[in-house]
Coordinates of N, CA, C and O in Angstrom, one line a residue:
M1 N 114.2 71.0 100.2 CA 113.3 72.0 99.9 C 114.1 73.2 99.4 O 115.2 73.6 100.0
A2 N 113.7 73.9 98.4 CA 114.4 75.0 97.8 C 114.3 76.2 98.7 O 113.3 76.4 99.5
E3 N 115.3 77.1 98.6 CA 115.3 78.3 99.4 C 114.2 79.3 98.9 O 113.9 79.3 97.7
P4 N 113.6 80.0 99.8 CA 112.6 81.0 99.3 C 113.2 82.1 98.5 O 114.4 82.3 98.6
I5 N 112.4 82.7 97.6 CA 112.9 83.7 96.7 C 112.4 85.0 97.1 O 111.2 85.2 97.3
P6 N 113.3 86.0 97.3 CA 112.8 87.3 97.7 C 112.3 88.1 96.5 O 112.8 88.0 95.4
V7 N 111.1 88.7 96.7 CA 110.4 89.4 95.6 C 109.9 90.8 96.2 O 109.8 90.9 97.4
T8 N 109.7 91.7 95.3 CA 109.0 93.0 95.6 C 107.8 93.1 94.8 O 107.8 93.0 93.6
M9 N 106.7 93.3 95.5 CA 105.4 93.5 94.8 C 105.1 95.0 94.9 O 105.2 95.7 96.0
V10 N 104.6 95.6 93.8 CA 104.3 97.0 93.8 C 102.8 97.2 93.4 O 102.3 96.6 92.5
N11 N 102.2 98.0 94.2 CA 100.7 98.3 94.0 C 100.5 99.9 94.0 O 101.1 100.6 94.9
H12 N 99.8 100.3 93.0 CA 99.4 101.7 92.9 C 97.9 101.7 92.7 O 97.4 101.2 91.7
V13 N 97.1 102.2 93.7 CA 95.7 102.3 93.5 C 95.2 103.7 93.9 O 95.9 104.4 94.7
A14 N 94.1 104.1 93.4 CA 93.6 105.5 93.7 C 92.1 105.5 93.4 O 91.5 104.7 92.7
M15 N 91.4 106.4 94.1 CA 89.9 106.5 93.9 C 89.6 108.0 94.2 O 90.1 108.6 95.1
N16 N 88.7 108.5 93.3 CA 88.3 109.9 93.5 C 87.1 109.9 94.5 O 86.3 109.0 94.4
M17 N 87.1 110.9 95.3 CA 86.1 111.0 96.4 C 85.5 112.4 96.3 O 86.2 113.4 96.2
A18 N 84.1 112.5 96.5 CA 83.4 113.8 96.5 C 83.4 114.3 97.9 O 82.4 114.3 98.6
A19 N 84.6 114.6 98.4 CA 84.8 115.1 99.8 C 86.0 116.1 99.7 O 86.9 116.0 98.9
A20 N 86.0 116.9 100.7 CA 87.1 117.9 100.8 C 88.5 117.2 101.1 O 88.5 116.2 101.8
P21 N 89.6 117.7 100.6 CA 90.8 117.0 100.8 C 91.2 116.9 102.3 O 91.7 115.9 102.7
D22 N 90.8 117.9 103.1 CA 91.1 117.8 104.5 C 90.3 116.7 105.2 O 90.8 116.1 106.2
A23 N 89.1 116.3 104.7 CA 88.3 115.2 105.3 C 89.0 113.9 105.0 O 89.1 113.0 105.8
V24 N 89.5 113.8 103.8 CA 90.3 112.5 103.4 C 91.6 112.5 104.1 O 91.9 111.4 104.7
W25 N 92.3 113.6 104.3 CA 93.5 113.6 105.0 C 93.3 113.2 106.5 O 94.0 112.4 107.1
R26 N 92.2 113.7 107.1 CA 91.8 113.3 108.5 C 91.6 111.8 108.6 O 92.0 111.2 109.5
A27 N 91.0 111.2 107.6 CA 90.7 109.8 107.5 C 92.1 109.0 107.5 O 92.3 108.0 108.2
I28 N 93.0 109.5 106.7 CA 94.4 108.9 106.6 C 95.0 109.0 108.0 O 95.6 108.0 108.5
L29 N 95.0 110.1 108.6 CA 95.7 110.3 109.9 C 95.0 109.4 111.0 O 95.7 108.8 111.8
D30 N 93.6 109.4 110.9 CA 92.9 108.5 111.9 C 93.3 107.1 111.7 O 93.6 106.4 112.7
D31 N 93.4 106.6 110.5 CA 93.7 105.2 110.2 C 95.1 104.8 110.5 O 95.4 103.7 111.0
Y32 N 96.1 105.6 110.2 CA 97.5 105.2 110.2 C 98.3 105.9 111.3 O 99.2 105.3 111.8
V33 N 98.0 107.1 111.6 CA 98.8 107.7 112.7 C 98.2 107.4 114.1 O 98.9 107.0 115.0
E34 N 96.9 107.6 114.2 CA 96.2 107.3 115.4 C 95.8 105.8 115.5 O 95.4 105.3 116.5
A35 N 95.9 105.1 114.4 CA 95.6 103.6 114.3 C 94.2 103.3 114.8 O 94.0 102.2 115.3
K36 N 93.3 104.2 114.5 CA 91.9 103.9 115.0 C 91.3 102.7 114.3 O 90.6 101.9 115.0
K37 N 91.6 102.4 113.1 CA 91.0 101.3 112.4 C 91.5 100.0 113.0 O 90.9 99.0 113.1
F38 N 92.8 100.0 113.5 CA 93.4 98.8 114.1 C 93.0 98.7 115.6 O 92.8 97.6 116.1
R39 N 92.8 99.8 116.3 CA 92.4 99.8 117.7 C 91.0 99.0 117.9 O 90.8 98.4 118.9
E40 N 90.2 99.1 116.9 CA 88.9 98.5 117.0 C 89.0 96.9 116.9 O 88.2 96.2 117.4
L41 N 90.2 96.5 116.3 CA 90.3 95.0 116.1 C 91.2 94.3 117.1 O 91.1 93.1 117.2
G42 N 92.1 95.1 117.8 CA 93.0 94.4 118.7 C 93.8 95.4 119.5 O 93.4 96.5 119.8
A43 N 95.0 94.9 119.9 CA 95.9 95.7 120.8 C 96.9 96.5 120.0 O 97.5 96.0 119.1
I44 N 97.0 97.8 120.5 CA 98.0 98.7 119.9 C 98.8 99.3 121.0 O 98.2 99.7 122.0
E45 N 100.1 99.3 120.8 CA 100.9 100.0 121.8 C 102.0 100.8 121.1 O 102.5 100.4 120.1
A46 N 102.2 102.0 121.6 CA 103.2 102.9 121.1 C 104.6 102.3 121.3 O 104.8 101.6 122.2
I47 N 105.4 102.6 120.3 CA 106.8 102.1 120.4 C 107.7 103.2 120.8 O 107.5 104.4 120.3
D48 N 108.7 102.9 121.5 CA 109.8 103.9 121.9 C 111.0 103.5 121.1 O 111.8 102.6 121.5
D49 N 111.1 104.1 119.9 CA 112.1 103.7 118.9 C 112.6 104.9 118.2 O 111.8 105.7 117.7
P50 N 114.0 105.1 118.2 CA 114.5 106.3 117.5 C 114.1 106.4 116.0 O 114.0 107.5 115.5
A51 N 113.8 105.2 115.4 CA 113.4 105.2 114.0 C 111.9 105.7 113.8 O 111.5 106.0 112.7
A52 N 111.2 105.8 114.9 CA 109.8 106.3 114.9 C 109.7 107.8 115.1 O 109.1 108.3 116.0
V53 N 110.4 108.5 114.3 CA 110.5 110.0 114.4 C 109.1 110.6 114.3 O 108.8 111.5 115.1
F54 N 108.3 110.1 113.5 CA 106.9 110.7 113.3 C 105.9 109.9 114.0 O 104.7 110.1 113.9
G55 N 106.3 108.9 114.8 CA 105.4 108.0 115.6 C 105.5 106.6 115.1 O 106.0 106.3 114.0
G56 N 104.9 105.7 115.9 CA 104.9 104.3 115.5 C 104.2 103.5 116.6 O 104.0 104.0 117.7
Y57 N 103.9 102.3 116.2 CA 103.2 101.4 117.1 C 103.4 99.9 116.7 O 103.8 99.6 115.6
R58 N 103.2 99.1 117.7 CA 103.2 97.7 117.5 C 101.7 97.3 117.7 O 101.0 97.7 118.6
M59 N 101.2 96.5 116.8 CA 99.8 96.1 116.8 C 99.7 94.6 116.7 O 100.6 93.9 116.1
R60 N 98.6 94.0 117.2 CA 98.3 92.6 117.1 C 96.8 92.4 117.2 O 96.2 93.0 118.1
F61 N 96.3 91.8 116.2 CA 94.9 91.4 116.2 C 94.6 90.1 115.4 O 95.5 89.7 114.7
E62 N 93.5 89.5 115.6 CA 93.1 88.3 114.9 C 91.8 88.6 114.2 O 90.9 89.1 114.8
Q63 N 91.7 88.2 113.0 CA 90.5 88.4 112.2 C 90.3 87.1 111.3 O 91.2 86.7 110.6
N64 N 89.1 86.5 111.4 CA 88.8 85.3 110.7 C 89.9 84.2 110.9 O 90.2 83.5 109.9
G65 N 90.4 84.1 112.1 CA 91.3 83.1 112.4 C 92.8 83.4 112.0 O 93.7 82.5 112.1
V66 N 93.0 84.5 111.4 CA 94.4 84.9 111.0 C 94.9 86.0 111.9 O 94.3 87.0 112.2
V67 N 96.1 85.7 112.4 CA 96.8 86.7 113.3 C 97.6 87.7 112.4 O 98.3 87.3 111.5
D68 N 97.4 88.9 112.8 CA 98.1 90.0 112.1 C 98.9 90.7 113.2 O 98.3 91.4 114.1
E69 N 100.2 90.6 113.2 CA 101.1 91.3 114.1 C 102.1 92.1 113.3 O 102.8 91.5 112.5
R70 N 102.3 93.3 113.6 CA 103.2 94.2 112.9 C 103.7 95.3 113.7 O 103.1 95.7 114.7
I71 N 104.9 95.9 113.3 CA 105.4 97.1 113.9 C 105.4 98.1 112.7 O 105.8 97.9 111.6
V72 N 104.8 99.3 113.0 CA 104.6 100.3 112.1 C 105.4 101.6 112.5 O 105.3 102.0 113.6
H73 N 106.2 102.1 111.5 CA 106.9 103.3 111.7 C 106.4 104.3 110.7 O 106.3 104.1 109.5
I74 N 105.9 105.5 111.2 CA 105.5 106.6 110.3 C 106.9 107.3 109.9 O 107.6 107.7 110.7
T75 N 107.1 107.2 108.6 CA 108.4 107.7 108.1 C 108.3 109.1 107.5 O 109.4 109.7 107.2
E76 N 107.1 109.6 107.2 CA 107.0 110.9 106.6 C 105.5 111.4 106.9 O 104.6 110.6 106.8
R77 N 105.4 112.6 107.3 CA 104.1 113.2 107.5 C 104.3 114.7 107.0 O 104.9 115.5 107.6
D78 N 103.6 114.9 105.8 CA 103.6 116.3 105.2 C 102.2 116.8 105.2 O 101.5 116.4 104.3
D79 N 101.8 117.6 106.2 CA 100.5 118.1 106.3 C 100.1 119.0 105.1 O 99.0 119.0 104.6
A80 N 101.1 119.8 104.7 CA 100.8 120.7 103.6 C 100.5 120.0 102.3 O 99.6 120.3 101.5
A81 N 101.2 118.9 102.0 CA 101.0 118.1 100.8 C 99.9 117.0 101.0 O 99.6 116.3 100.1
R82 N 99.5 116.8 102.3 CA 98.5 115.8 102.7 C 99.1 114.4 102.2 O 98.4 113.6 101.5
R83 N 100.3 114.1 102.7 CA 101.0 112.9 102.3 C 101.6 112.2 103.6 O 102.2 112.9 104.3
L84 N 101.4 110.9 103.7 CA 101.9 110.2 104.8 C 102.5 108.9 104.3 O 102.0 108.3 103.4
S85 N 103.7 108.6 104.8 CA 104.4 107.4 104.5 C 104.7 106.6 105.7 O 104.9 107.2 106.8
A86 N 104.7 105.3 105.5 CA 105.0 104.4 106.7 C 105.7 103.1 106.2 O 105.6 102.8 105.0
A87 N 106.4 102.5 107.1 CA 107.0 101.2 106.9 C 106.5 100.3 107.9 O 106.4 100.6 109.1
A88 N 106.0 99.1 107.5 CA 105.5 98.1 108.4 C 106.2 96.8 108.3 O 106.3 96.3 107.1
D89 N 106.6 96.3 109.4 CA 107.2 94.9 109.4 C 106.1 94.0 109.9 O 105.7 94.1 111.1
Y90 N 105.7 93.1 109.1 CA 104.7 92.1 109.4 C 105.4 90.9 110.1 O 106.0 90.1 109.4
L91 N 105.2 90.8 111.4 CA 105.9 89.8 112.2 C 105.2 88.4 112.1 O 105.8 87.4 112.3
S92 N 103.9 88.4 111.7 CA 103.1 87.2 111.6 C 103.2 86.5 110.3 O 102.6 85.4 110.1
V93 N 104.0 87.1 109.3 CA 104.1 86.5 108.0 C 105.4 85.6 108.1 O 106.5 86.1 108.4
P94 N 105.2 84.3 107.8 CA 106.4 83.4 107.7 C 107.5 84.0 106.8 O 107.2 84.4 105.7
G95 N 108.7 84.1 107.3 CA 109.8 84.6 106.5 C 109.8 86.2 106.6 O 110.7 86.8 106.1
G96 N 108.8 86.8 107.1 CA 108.8 88.2 107.3 C 108.3 88.9 106.0 O 108.3 88.4 104.9
M97 N 107.8 90.1 106.2 CA 107.3 90.9 105.1 C 107.4 92.4 105.5 O 107.1 92.7 106.7
R98 N 107.9 93.2 104.6 CA 108.0 94.6 104.9 C 107.2 95.4 103.8 O 107.4 95.1 102.6
V99 N 106.4 96.3 104.3 CA 105.6 97.1 103.4 C 106.0 98.6 103.6 O 106.0 99.1 104.7
Y100 N 106.3 99.2 102.5 CA 106.5 100.7 102.4 C 105.3 101.3 101.7 O 105.0 100.9 100.6
A101 N 104.5 102.1 102.4 CA 103.3 102.7 101.8 C 103.3 104.2 101.9 O 103.7 104.7 102.9
T102 N 102.7 104.8 100.9 CA 102.5 106.3 100.9 C 101.0 106.5 100.6 O 100.5 105.9 99.6
Y103 N 100.4 107.3 101.4 CA 99.0 107.7 101.3 C 98.9 109.2 100.9 O 99.5 110.0 101.6
H104 N 98.2 109.5 99.9 CA 98.1 110.9 99.4 C 96.6 111.3 99.3 O 95.8 110.5 98.8
A105 N 96.3 112.5 99.8 CA 95.0 113.1 99.6 C 95.2 114.3 98.7 O 95.6 115.3 99.2
Q106 N 95.0 114.1 97.4 CA 95.3 115.1 96.4 C 94.0 115.8 96.0 O 93.1 115.2 95.6
E107 N 94.1 117.1 96.1 CA 92.9 117.9 95.6 C 92.7 117.8 94.1 O 93.7 117.9 93.4
I108 N 91.5 117.6 93.7 CA 91.1 117.6 92.3 C 89.8 118.4 92.2 O 89.2 118.8 93.2
A109 N 89.4 118.7 90.9 CA 88.3 119.6 90.7 C 87.0 119.1 91.4 O 86.2 119.9 91.9
S110 N 86.8 117.8 91.4 CA 85.6 117.2 91.9 C 85.7 116.8 93.4 O 84.8 116.2 93.9
G111 N 86.8 117.1 94.1 CA 87.0 116.7 95.5 C 88.4 116.3 95.8 O 89.3 117.1 95.8
T112 N 88.6 115.0 96.0 CA 89.9 114.5 96.4 C 90.2 113.2 95.7 O 89.3 112.3 95.6
R113 N 91.4 113.0 95.3 CA 91.9 111.7 94.8 C 92.7 111.1 95.9 O 93.8 111.7 96.3
Y114 N 92.3 110.0 96.5 CA 93.0 109.3 97.5 C 93.9 108.2 96.8 O 93.3 107.3 96.2
A115 N 95.2 108.3 96.8 CA 96.1 107.4 96.2 C 96.9 106.7 97.2 O 97.4 107.3 98.2
I116 N 97.2 105.4 97.0 CA 98.1 104.6 97.8 C 99.1 104.0 96.9 O 98.8 103.4 95.9
D117 N 100.4 104.1 97.3 CA 101.5 103.5 96.6 C 102.2 102.6 97.6 O 102.5 103.0 98.7
C118 N 102.3 101.3 97.3 CA 102.9 100.3 98.2 C 104.0 99.5 97.5 O 103.8 99.2 96.3
H119 N 105.1 99.3 98.2 CA 106.1 98.4 97.8 C 106.3 97.4 98.9 O 106.5 97.8 100.0
T120 N 106.1 96.1 98.6 CA 106.1 95.1 99.6 C 107.2 94.1 99.3 O 107.3 93.6 98.2
Q121 N 108.1 93.9 100.3 CA 109.2 92.9 100.1 C 108.8 91.7 101.0 O 108.5 91.8 102.1
L122 N 108.9 90.6 100.3 CA 108.6 89.3 101.0 C 109.3 88.2 100.3 O 110.0 88.4 99.3
Q123 N 109.1 87.0 100.7 CA 109.7 85.8 100.1 C 108.6 84.8 99.7 O 107.6 84.7 100.4
I124 N 108.8 84.2 98.5 CA 107.8 83.2 98.0 C 108.6 81.9 97.8 O 109.8 81.9 97.7
E125 N 107.8 80.8 97.8 CA 108.4 79.5 97.6 C 108.8 79.4 96.1 O 108.1 80.0 95.2
A126 N 109.9 78.8 95.8 CA 110.4 78.6 94.5 C 109.3 77.7 93.7 O 109.0 76.7 94.2
P127 N 108.8 78.2 92.6 CA 107.9 77.5 91.8 C 108.5 76.3 91.1 O 109.7 76.4 90.8
A128 N 107.7 75.3 90.8 CA 108.3 74.2 90.0 C 108.3 74.6 88.5 O 107.6 75.5 88.1
G129 N 109.2 74.0 87.7 CA 109.3 74.3 86.3 C 110.1 75.5 86.0 O 111.0 75.8 86.7
D130 N 109.6 76.3 85.0 CA 110.3 77.5 84.6 C 110.2 78.5 85.8 O 109.1 79.1 86.0
I131 N 111.3 78.7 86.4 CA 111.3 79.6 87.6 C 110.9 81.0 87.3 O 110.2 81.6 88.1
N132 N 111.4 81.6 86.2 CA 111.1 82.9 85.9 C 109.6 83.1 85.6 O 108.9 84.0 86.1
A133 N 109.0 82.2 84.8 CA 107.6 82.3 84.5 C 106.8 82.1 85.8 O 105.7 82.7 86.0
G134 N 107.2 81.1 86.6 CA 106.5 80.8 87.9 C 106.5 82.0 88.8 O 105.5 82.3 89.5
V135 N 107.7 82.6 89.0 CA 107.7 83.8 89.9 C 106.9 84.9 89.3 O 106.1 85.5 90.1
A136 N 106.9 85.2 88.0 CA 106.1 86.2 87.4 C 104.6 85.9 87.6 O 103.9 86.9 88.0
A137 N 104.2 84.7 87.5 CA 102.8 84.3 87.6 C 102.4 84.5 89.1 O 101.3 85.0 89.4
T138 N 103.2 84.0 90.0 CA 102.9 84.1 91.4 C 102.8 85.6 91.8 O 101.8 86.0 92.5
L139 N 103.7 86.4 91.4 CA 103.8 87.8 91.7 C 102.5 88.6 91.1 O 101.9 89.4 91.8
A140 N 102.2 88.2 89.9 CA 101.0 88.8 89.3 C 99.7 88.5 90.1 O 98.9 89.4 90.3
E141 N 99.6 87.3 90.5 CA 98.4 86.8 91.3 C 98.4 87.6 92.6 O 97.3 88.1 93.1
M142 N 99.5 87.7 93.3 CA 99.6 88.4 94.6 C 99.3 89.9 94.4 O 98.6 90.4 95.2
T143 N 99.8 90.5 93.4 CA 99.6 91.9 93.1 C 98.1 92.2 92.9 O 97.6 93.1 93.4
A144 N 97.5 91.3 92.1 CA 96.1 91.5 91.8 C 95.2 91.4 93.1 O 94.3 92.1 93.3
G145 N 95.6 90.4 93.9 CA 94.9 90.2 95.2 C 95.1 91.5 96.1 O 94.1 91.9 96.8
A146 N 96.3 92.0 96.2 CA 96.5 93.2 97.0 C 95.8 94.4 96.4 O 95.2 95.2 97.2
D147 N 95.8 94.5 95.1 CA 95.0 95.6 94.5 C 93.5 95.5 94.9 O 92.9 96.6 95.2
T148 N 93.0 94.3 94.8 CA 91.6 94.2 95.2 C 91.3 94.6 96.6 O 90.3 95.3 96.9
H149 N 92.2 94.2 97.5 CA 92.1 94.6 98.9 C 92.2 96.1 99.1 O 91.4 96.7 99.8
L150 N 93.2 96.7 98.4 CA 93.3 98.1 98.6 C 92.2 98.9 98.0 O 91.8 99.9 98.6
V151 N 91.6 98.5 96.9 CA 90.5 99.2 96.3 C 89.3 99.1 97.2 O 88.5 100.0 97.4
A152 N 89.1 97.9 97.8 CA 88.0 97.7 98.8 C 88.2 98.7 100.0 O 87.2 99.3 100.5
Y153 N 89.4 98.8 100.4 CA 89.7 99.7 101.5 C 89.3 101.2 101.1 O 88.7 101.9 101.8
L154 N 89.8 101.6 99.9 CA 89.5 102.9 99.4 C 88.0 103.1 99.3 O 87.5 104.2 99.6
A155 N 87.2 102.1 98.9 CA 85.8 102.2 98.8 C 85.2 102.5 100.1 O 84.2 103.2 100.3
S156 N 85.7 101.8 101.2 CA 85.2 102.0 102.5 C 85.4 103.5 103.0 O 84.6 104.1 103.7
I157 N 86.6 104.0 102.7 CA 86.9 105.4 103.0 C 86.1 106.3 102.3 O 85.5 107.3 102.8
K158 N 85.8 106.1 101.0 CA 85.0 106.9 100.1 C 83.6 107.0 100.8 O 83.0 108.1 100.9
A159 N 83.0 105.9 101.2 CA 81.7 105.9 101.8 C 81.7 106.7 103.1 O 80.8 107.5 103.3
R160 N 82.7 106.5 103.9 CA 82.8 107.2 105.2 C 83.0 108.8 105.0 O 82.3 109.5 105.6
V161 N 83.9 109.2 104.1 CA 84.1 110.6 103.9 C 83.0 111.3 103.1 O 82.7 112.5 103.4
E162 N 82.4 110.6 102.2 CA 81.3 111.2 101.4 C 80.1 111.3 102.2 O 79.3 112.2 102.1
E163 N 79.9 110.4 103.2 CA 78.7 110.5 104.1 C 78.8 111.7 105.0 O 77.8 112.4 105.2
G164 N 80.0 112.1 105.4 CA 80.2 113.2 106.2 C 80.4 114.5 105.5 O 80.5 115.6 106.1
A165 N 80.4 114.5 104.1 CA 80.6 115.7 103.3 C 79.3 116.5 103.2 O 78.2 116.1 103.4

């Protein structure tokens, strides 16, 4: 069997929301610093780790028969810029996966633009045939799937913050 190939997937998604920037920023903090969205699904425990300067946690939950276990480190929190960055090591992904993500609540004329930038490092199986074309096709498919997931997440936040606006 061929060795897995390390790849990096990059996702940039954003959605405009008719809500105050502070309301969107609060949603980001609730979801990622306080881990409220994860606490509803499973177990969360704070980690005592020097790398967790801005906080961090270990989480584990199961959804639709799939286990999600990860360690999350908050690597940047800029309240003035309404920007949060995190690194997550997905322990339940075979071969491991690391995601670096930045969440922005940017003020715009009509409310707030919530933008997410992600860089994901993982390994994929070597494709048959033309390896370059195969890796590119696999990565494009994975990126599109992640974009779809992130846009659905943003839509759920949009509904939540606009309802409270």
